[in-house]
Short mmCIF file of C-alpha atoms in Angstrom, two decimals:
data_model
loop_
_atom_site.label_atom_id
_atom_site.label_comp_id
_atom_site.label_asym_id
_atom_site.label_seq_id
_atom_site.Cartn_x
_atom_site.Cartn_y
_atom_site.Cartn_z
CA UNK A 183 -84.95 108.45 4.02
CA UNK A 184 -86.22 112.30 4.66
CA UNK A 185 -89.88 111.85 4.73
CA UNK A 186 -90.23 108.42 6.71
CA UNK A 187 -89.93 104.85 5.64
CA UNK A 188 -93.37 103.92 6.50
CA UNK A 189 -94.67 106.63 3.87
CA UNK A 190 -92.17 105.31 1.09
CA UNK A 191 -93.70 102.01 2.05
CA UNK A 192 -97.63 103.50 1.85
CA UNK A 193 -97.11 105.36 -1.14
CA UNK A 194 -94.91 102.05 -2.84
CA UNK A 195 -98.27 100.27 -1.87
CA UNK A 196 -100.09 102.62 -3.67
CA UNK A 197 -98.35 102.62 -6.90
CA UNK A 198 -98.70 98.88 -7.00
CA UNK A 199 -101.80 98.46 -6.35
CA UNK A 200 -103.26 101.39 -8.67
CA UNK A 201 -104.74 103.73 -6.08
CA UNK A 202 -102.01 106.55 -7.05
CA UNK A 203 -103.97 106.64 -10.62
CA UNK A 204 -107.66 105.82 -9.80
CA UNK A 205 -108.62 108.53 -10.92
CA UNK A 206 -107.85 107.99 -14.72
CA UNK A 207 -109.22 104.36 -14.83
CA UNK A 208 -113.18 103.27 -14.86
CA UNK A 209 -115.13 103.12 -12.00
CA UNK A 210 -114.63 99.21 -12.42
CA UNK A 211 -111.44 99.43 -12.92
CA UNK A 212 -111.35 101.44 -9.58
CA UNK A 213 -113.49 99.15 -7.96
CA UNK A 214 -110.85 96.66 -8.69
CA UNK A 215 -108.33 98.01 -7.32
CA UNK A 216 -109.74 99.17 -4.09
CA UNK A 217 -110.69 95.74 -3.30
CA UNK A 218 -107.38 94.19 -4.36
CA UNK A 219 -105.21 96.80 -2.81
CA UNK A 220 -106.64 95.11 0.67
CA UNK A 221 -104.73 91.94 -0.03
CA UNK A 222 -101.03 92.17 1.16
CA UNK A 223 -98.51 91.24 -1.34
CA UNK A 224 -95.55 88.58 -0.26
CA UNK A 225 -93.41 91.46 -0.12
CA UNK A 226 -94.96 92.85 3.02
CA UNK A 227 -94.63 89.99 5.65
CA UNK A 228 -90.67 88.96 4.28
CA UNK A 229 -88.63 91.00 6.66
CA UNK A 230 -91.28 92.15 9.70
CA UNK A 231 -90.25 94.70 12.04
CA UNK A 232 -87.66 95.88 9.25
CA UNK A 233 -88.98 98.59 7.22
CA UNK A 234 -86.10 99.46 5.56
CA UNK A 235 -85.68 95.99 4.24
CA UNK A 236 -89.31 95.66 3.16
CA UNK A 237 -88.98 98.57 1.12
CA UNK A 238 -85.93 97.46 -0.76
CA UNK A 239 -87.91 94.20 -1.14
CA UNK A 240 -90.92 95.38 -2.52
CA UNK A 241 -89.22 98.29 -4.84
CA UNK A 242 -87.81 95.47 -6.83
CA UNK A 243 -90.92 93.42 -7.31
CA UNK A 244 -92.66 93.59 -10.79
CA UNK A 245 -96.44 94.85 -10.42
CA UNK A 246 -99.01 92.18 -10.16
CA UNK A 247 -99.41 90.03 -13.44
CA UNK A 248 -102.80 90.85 -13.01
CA UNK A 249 -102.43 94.81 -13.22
CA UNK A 250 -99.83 94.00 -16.25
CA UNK A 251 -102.55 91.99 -18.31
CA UNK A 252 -105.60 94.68 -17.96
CA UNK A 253 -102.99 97.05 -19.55
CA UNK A 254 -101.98 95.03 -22.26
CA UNK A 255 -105.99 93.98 -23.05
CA UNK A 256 -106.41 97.75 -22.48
CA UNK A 257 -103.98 98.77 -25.11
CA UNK A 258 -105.23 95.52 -27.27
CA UNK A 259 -108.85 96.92 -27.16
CA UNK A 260 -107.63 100.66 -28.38
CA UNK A 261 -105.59 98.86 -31.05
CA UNK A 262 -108.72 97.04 -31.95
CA UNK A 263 -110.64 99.85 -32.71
CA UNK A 264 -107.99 102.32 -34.28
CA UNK A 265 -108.21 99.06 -36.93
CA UNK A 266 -111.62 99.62 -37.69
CA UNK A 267 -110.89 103.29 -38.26
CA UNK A 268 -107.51 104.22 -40.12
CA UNK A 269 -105.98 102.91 -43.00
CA UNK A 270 -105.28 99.10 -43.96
CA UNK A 271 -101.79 99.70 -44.01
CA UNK A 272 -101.16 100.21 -40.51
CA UNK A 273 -99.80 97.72 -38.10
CA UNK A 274 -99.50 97.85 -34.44
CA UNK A 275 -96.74 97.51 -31.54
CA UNK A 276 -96.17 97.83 -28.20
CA UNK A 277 -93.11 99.60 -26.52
CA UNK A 278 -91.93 101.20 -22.97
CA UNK A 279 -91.46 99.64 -19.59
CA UNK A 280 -95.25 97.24 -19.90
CA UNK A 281 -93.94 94.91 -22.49
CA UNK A 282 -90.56 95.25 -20.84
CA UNK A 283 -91.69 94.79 -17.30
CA UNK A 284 -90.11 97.12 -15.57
CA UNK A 285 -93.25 99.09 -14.86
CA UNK A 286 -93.88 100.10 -11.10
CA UNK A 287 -97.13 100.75 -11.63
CA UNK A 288 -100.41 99.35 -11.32
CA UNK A 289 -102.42 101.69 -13.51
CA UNK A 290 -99.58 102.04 -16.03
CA UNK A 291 -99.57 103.91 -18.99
CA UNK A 292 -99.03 101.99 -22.59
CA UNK A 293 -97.04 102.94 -25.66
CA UNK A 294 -98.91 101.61 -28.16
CA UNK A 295 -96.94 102.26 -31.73
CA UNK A 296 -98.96 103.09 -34.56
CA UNK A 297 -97.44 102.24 -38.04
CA UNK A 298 -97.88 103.49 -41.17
CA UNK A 299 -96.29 101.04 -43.08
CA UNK A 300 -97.08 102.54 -46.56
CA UNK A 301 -93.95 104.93 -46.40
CA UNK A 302 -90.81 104.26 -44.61
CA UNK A 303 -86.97 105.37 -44.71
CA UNK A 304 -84.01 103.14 -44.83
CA UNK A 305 -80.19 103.19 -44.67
CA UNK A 306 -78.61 103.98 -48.09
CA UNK A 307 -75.79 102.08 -47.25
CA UNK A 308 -77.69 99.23 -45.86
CA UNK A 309 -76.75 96.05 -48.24
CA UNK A 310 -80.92 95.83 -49.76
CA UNK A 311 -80.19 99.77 -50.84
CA UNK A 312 -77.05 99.02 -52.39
CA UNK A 313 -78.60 96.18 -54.35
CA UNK A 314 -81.20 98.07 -55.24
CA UNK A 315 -84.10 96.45 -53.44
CA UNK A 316 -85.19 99.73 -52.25
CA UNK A 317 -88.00 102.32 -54.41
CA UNK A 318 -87.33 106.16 -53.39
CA UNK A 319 -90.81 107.76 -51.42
CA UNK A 320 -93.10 109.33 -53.94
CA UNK A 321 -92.25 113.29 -54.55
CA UNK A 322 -93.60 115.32 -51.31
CA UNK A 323 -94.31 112.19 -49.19
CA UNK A 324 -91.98 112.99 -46.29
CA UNK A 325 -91.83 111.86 -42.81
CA UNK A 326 -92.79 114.70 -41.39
CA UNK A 327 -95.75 115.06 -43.42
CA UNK A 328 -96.94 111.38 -43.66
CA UNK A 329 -96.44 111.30 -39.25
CA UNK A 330 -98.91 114.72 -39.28
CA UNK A 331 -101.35 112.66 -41.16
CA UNK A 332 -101.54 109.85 -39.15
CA UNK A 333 -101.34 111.89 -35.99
CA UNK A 334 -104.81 113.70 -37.33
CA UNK A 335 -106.47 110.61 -38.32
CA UNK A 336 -105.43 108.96 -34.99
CA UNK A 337 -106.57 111.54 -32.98
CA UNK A 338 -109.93 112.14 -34.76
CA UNK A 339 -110.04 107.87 -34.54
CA UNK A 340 -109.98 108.07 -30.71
CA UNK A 341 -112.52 110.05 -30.21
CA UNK A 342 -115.37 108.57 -32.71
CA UNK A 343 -114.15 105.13 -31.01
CA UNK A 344 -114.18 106.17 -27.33
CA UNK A 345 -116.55 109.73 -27.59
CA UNK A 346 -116.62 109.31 -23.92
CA UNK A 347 -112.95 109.47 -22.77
CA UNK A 348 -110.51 112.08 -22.47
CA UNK A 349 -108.23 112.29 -25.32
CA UNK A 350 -105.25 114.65 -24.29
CA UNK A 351 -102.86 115.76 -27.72
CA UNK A 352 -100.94 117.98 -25.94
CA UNK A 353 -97.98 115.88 -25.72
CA UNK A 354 -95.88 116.40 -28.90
CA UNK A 355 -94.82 112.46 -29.40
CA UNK A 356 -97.98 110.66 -28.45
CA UNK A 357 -102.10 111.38 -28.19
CA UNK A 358 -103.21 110.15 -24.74
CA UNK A 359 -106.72 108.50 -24.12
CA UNK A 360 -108.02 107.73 -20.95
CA UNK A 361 -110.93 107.18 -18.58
CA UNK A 362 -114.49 106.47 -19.38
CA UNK A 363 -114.41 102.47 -20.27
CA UNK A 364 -110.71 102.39 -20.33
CA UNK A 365 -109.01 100.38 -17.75
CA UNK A 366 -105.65 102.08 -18.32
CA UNK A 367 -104.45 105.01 -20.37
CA UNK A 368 -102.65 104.60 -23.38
CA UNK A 369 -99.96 106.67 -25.26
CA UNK A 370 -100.51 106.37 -28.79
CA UNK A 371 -97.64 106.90 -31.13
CA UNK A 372 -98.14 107.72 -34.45
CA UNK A 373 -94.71 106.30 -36.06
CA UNK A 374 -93.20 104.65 -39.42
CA UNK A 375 -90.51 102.11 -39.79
CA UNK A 376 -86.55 102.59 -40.57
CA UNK A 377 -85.09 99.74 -41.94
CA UNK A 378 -81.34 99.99 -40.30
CA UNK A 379 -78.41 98.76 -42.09
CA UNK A 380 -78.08 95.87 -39.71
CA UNK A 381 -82.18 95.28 -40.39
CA UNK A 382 -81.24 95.26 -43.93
CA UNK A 383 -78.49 92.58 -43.09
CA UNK A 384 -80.26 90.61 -40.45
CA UNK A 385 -83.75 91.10 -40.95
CA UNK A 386 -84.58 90.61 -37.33
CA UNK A 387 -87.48 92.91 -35.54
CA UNK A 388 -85.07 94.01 -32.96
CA UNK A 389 -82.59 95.91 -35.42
CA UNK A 390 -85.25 97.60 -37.11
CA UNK A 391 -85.79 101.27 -36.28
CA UNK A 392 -88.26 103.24 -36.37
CA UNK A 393 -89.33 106.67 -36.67
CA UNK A 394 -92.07 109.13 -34.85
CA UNK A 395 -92.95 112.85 -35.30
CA UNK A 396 -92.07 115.90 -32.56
CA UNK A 397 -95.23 117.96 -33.11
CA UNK A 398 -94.04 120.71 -31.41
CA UNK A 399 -91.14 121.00 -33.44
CA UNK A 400 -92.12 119.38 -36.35
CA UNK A 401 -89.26 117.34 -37.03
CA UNK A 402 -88.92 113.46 -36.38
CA UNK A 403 -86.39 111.23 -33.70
CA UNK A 404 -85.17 108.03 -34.84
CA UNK A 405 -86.13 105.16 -32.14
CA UNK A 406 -84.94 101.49 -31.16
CA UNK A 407 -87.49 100.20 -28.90
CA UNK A 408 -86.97 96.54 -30.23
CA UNK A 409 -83.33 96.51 -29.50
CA UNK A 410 -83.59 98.52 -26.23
CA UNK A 411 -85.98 95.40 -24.96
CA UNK A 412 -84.05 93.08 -26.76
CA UNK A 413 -80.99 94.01 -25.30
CA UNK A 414 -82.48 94.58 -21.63
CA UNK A 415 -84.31 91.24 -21.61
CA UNK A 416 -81.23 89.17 -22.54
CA UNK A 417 -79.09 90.71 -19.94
CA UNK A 418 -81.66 90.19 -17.39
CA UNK A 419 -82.25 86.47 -18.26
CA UNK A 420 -78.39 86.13 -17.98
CA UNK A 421 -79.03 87.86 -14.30
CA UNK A 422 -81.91 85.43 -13.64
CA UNK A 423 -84.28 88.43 -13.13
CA UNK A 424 -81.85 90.61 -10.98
CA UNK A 425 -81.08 93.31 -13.82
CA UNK A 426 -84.86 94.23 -13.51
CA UNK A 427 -85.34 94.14 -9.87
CA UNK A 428 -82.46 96.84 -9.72
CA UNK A 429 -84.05 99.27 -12.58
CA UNK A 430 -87.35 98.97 -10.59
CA UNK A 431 -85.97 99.52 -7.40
CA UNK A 432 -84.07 102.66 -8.80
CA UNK A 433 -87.34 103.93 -10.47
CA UNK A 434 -88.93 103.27 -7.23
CA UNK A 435 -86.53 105.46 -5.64
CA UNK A 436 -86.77 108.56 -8.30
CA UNK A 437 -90.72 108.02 -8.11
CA UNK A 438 -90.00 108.77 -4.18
CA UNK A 439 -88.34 111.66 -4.29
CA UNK A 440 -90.53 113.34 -6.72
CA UNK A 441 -93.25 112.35 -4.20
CA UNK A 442 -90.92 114.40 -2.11
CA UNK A 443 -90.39 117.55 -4.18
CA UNK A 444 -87.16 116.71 -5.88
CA UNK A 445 -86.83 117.07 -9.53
CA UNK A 446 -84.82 114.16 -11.11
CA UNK A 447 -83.33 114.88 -14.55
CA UNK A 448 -83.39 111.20 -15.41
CA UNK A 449 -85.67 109.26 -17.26
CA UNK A 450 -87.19 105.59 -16.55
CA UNK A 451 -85.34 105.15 -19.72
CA UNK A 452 -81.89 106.54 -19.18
CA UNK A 453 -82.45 104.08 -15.14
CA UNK A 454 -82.97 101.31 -17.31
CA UNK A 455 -79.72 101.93 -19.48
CA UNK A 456 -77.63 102.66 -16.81
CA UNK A 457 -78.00 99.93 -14.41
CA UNK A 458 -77.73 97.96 -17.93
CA UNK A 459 -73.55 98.61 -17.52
CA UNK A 460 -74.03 97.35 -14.08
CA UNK A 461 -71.61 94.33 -12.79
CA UNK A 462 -73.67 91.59 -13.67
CA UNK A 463 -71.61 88.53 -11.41
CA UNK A 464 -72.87 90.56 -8.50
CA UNK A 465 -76.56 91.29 -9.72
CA UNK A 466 -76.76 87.63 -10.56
CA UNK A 467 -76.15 87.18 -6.74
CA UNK A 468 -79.72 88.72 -6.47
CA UNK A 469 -80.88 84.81 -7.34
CA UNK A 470 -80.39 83.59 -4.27
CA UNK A 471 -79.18 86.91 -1.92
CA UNK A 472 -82.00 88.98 -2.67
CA UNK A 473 -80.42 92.15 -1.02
CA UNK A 474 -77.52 91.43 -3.30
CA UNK A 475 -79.18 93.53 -6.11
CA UNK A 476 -79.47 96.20 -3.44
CA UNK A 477 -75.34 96.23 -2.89
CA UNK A 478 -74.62 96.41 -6.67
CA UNK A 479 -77.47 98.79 -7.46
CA UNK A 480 -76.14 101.33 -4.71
CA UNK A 481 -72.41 100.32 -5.57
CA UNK A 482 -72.97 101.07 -9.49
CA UNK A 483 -74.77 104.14 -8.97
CA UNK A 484 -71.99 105.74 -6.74
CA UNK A 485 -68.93 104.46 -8.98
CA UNK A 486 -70.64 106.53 -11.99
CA UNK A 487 -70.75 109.62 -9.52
CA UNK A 488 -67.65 109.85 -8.47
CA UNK A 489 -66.29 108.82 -12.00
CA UNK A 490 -68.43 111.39 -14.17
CA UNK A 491 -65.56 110.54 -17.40
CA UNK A 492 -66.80 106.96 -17.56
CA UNK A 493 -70.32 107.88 -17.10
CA UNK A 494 -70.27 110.09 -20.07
CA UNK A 495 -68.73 107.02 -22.07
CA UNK A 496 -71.53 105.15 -21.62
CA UNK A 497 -74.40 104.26 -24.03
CA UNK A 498 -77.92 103.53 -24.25
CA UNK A 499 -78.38 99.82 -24.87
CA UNK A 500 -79.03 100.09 -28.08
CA UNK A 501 -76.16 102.34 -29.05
CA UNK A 502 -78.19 104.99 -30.70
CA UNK A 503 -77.19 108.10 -27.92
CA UNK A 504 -74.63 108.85 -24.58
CA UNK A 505 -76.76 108.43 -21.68
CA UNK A 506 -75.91 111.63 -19.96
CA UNK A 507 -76.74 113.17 -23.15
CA UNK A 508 -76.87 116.52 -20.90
CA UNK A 509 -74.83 117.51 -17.77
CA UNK A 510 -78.03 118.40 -15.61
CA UNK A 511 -78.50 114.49 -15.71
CA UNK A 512 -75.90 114.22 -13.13
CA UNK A 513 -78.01 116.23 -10.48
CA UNK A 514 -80.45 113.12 -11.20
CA UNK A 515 -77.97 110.83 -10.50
CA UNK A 516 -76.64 112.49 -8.01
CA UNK A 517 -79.74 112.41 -6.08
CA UNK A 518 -80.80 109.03 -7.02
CA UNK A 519 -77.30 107.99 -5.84
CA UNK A 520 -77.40 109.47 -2.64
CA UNK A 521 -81.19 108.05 -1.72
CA UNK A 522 -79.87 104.63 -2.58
CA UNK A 523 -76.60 105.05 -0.28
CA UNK A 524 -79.67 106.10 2.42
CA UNK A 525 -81.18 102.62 1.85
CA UNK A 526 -78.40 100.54 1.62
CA UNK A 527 -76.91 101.92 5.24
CA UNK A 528 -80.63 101.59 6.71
CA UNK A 529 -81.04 97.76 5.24
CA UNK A 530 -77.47 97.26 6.38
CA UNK A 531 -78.13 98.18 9.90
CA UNK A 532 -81.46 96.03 9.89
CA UNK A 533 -79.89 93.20 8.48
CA UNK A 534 -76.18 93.33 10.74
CA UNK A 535 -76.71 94.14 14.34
CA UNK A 536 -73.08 95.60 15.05
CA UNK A 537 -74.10 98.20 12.64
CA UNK A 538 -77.19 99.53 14.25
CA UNK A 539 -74.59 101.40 16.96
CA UNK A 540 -72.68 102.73 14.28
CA UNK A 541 -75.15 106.82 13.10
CA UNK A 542 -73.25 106.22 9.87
CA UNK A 543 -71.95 103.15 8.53
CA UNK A 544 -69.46 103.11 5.80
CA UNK A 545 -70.55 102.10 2.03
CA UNK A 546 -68.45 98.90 1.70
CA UNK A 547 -69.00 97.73 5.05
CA UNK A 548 -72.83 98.29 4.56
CA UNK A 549 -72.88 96.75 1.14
CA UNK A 550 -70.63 93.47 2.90
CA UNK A 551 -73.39 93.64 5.50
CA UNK A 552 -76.38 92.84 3.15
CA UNK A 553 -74.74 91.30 0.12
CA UNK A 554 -75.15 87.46 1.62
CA UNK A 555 -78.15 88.22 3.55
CA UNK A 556 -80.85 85.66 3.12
CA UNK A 557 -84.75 87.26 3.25
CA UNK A 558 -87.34 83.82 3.37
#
């Protein structure tokens, strides 16, 4: 690990406990945080005098329920008060890694979906369309103009409701508020829903889509954040937990090399959906062989390397796009690939004392090393 393990391990500290972003959160909120970032976690104190080990360990952790529930009341609050200000007819949800857990942060940031539910779009060849169930949008109501709208009134919202806090529109999907008597920051994401075909046959949340606006361009993407949890939750239940532990620990991992200076052409997003493909006998391991989830994160991430073919077959969760969408993506995987084979070899060698006299143990021999290791 090329700046030192005992800095991944400070600055993995840091991101937990919210001192990374302290500067975007209230001084209570900071407050907070100082004092709590003084208690160790259980992570710390599982593998002493093995760095490399407690790093793994405490990569794969999920942030403090604590941290999770001031951004979700955070988000709640700014939700409450966009109510007071926009139109009856929107409705609220929540998106990204918080709801997911999969955050690695402390002081995360919060997608909170705004809704205009008064215009939407839907499948033509959905079976409600075909039966007729469906009323065309009124002449020169379009999504791109009905998403402008509510991207103006949301903005304008934000700052009568919170006149004190930064509110950042720069980004062309979301407005950003933060600071003043915010505990967190929260994306805000003017959107409308797209009832799917397979909404319009199963009526379940998780198939419906929806849609938000590109400012910049001024055109709109077509999401699936229900599915994408949906999908990502069910798999990890059927992992007991280990399918999350290994798309933390890998955004742990890009999160350290950007500390680093490294530029990773992956997103938490496309982390999330590849480690989804991952063998799931041998992240299921992770139950009881913690270190296990280590072995088939490292072992995953290497297979797609050096098999770029298969890679490019592969699929968001939800279906909707390739995951290497774009052949730079491999340089992120390639360097995320090559960190993890770092960490595996280190844990190995902590964990199996023949390897410690090897400079350069092998992969499989490394992975055998920690895959039945048991941390108390």
């Amino acid at each position: 690990m090329s700046n030192g393990v005992n800095d991944r391990i400070s600055r993995l500290r840091s991101r937990r406990s919210g001192l990374d972003r302290a500067a975007v959160v209230t001084q209570d909120a900071k407050d907070f945080i100082v004092n709590r970032s003084r208690n160790q976690e259980a992570w710390e104190s599982r593998a002493r005098d093995m760095p490399y080990t407690t790093f793994a360990l405490g990569a794969m952790q999920e942030v403090d329920p604590t941290y999770t529930q001031i951004s979700l009341e955070t988000a709640e609050r700014v939700c409450n008060q966009l109510e007071k200000r926009l139109s009856p007819s929107v409705q609220f949800e929540l998106q990204g890694s918080v709801p997911l857990n999969v955050h690695i942060r402390g002081v995360s940031d919060v997608d909170l979906l705004v809704l205009d539910t008064s215009f939407f779009i839907y499948d033509t060849n959905g079976i409600k369309s075909r039966a007729g169930h469906y009323t065309p949008a009124a002449p020169g109501r379009t999504s791109v103009s009905v998403l402008s709208a509510l991207r103006s009134d949301v903005d304008r919202a934000l700052r009568a409701a919170f006149p004190a806090a930064t509110v950042d529109s720069k980004s062309p999907k979301a407005v950003k508020i933060y600071g003043a008597s915010l505990a967190r920051p929260v994306d805000v994401v003017p959107s409308h829903w797209y009832d799917t075909a397979a909404y319009q046959s199963s009526g379940q949340k998780h198939d419906r889509a929806i849609t938000i606006l590109d400012a910049q361009k001024m055109t709109t993407i077509d999401n699936w954040p229900f599915l994408h949890i949906k999908k990502i939750t069910d798999r990890c239940d059927a992992t007991y937990g280990g399918l999350r532990k290994s798309i933390r620990l890998c955004k742990n991992i890009k999160a350290e090399l950007e500390a680093e200076g490294t530029k990773i052409n992956l997103s938490s997003f496309d982390l999330a959906s590849i480690m989804y493909h991952a063998n799931t006998t041998n992240l299921t391991a992770g139950r009881v062989y913690e270190l296990a989830i280590l072995a088939e994160t490292q072992r995953f991430l290497d297979h797609l390397w050096m098999n770029k073919d298969e890679a490019r077959r592969l699929r968001v969760p939800d279906g909707s796009r390739a995951i290497f969408d774009a052949e730079n993506k491999f340089d992120g995987l390639g360097a995320v690939s090559k960190a993890m084979d770092d960490l595996l070899r280190a844990v190995a060698q902590e964990q199996h004392y023949p390897l410690r006299l090897q400079s350069k143990p092998g992969l499989q021999e490394s992975r055998n090393a920690v895959m039945y290791s048991v941390i108390q």
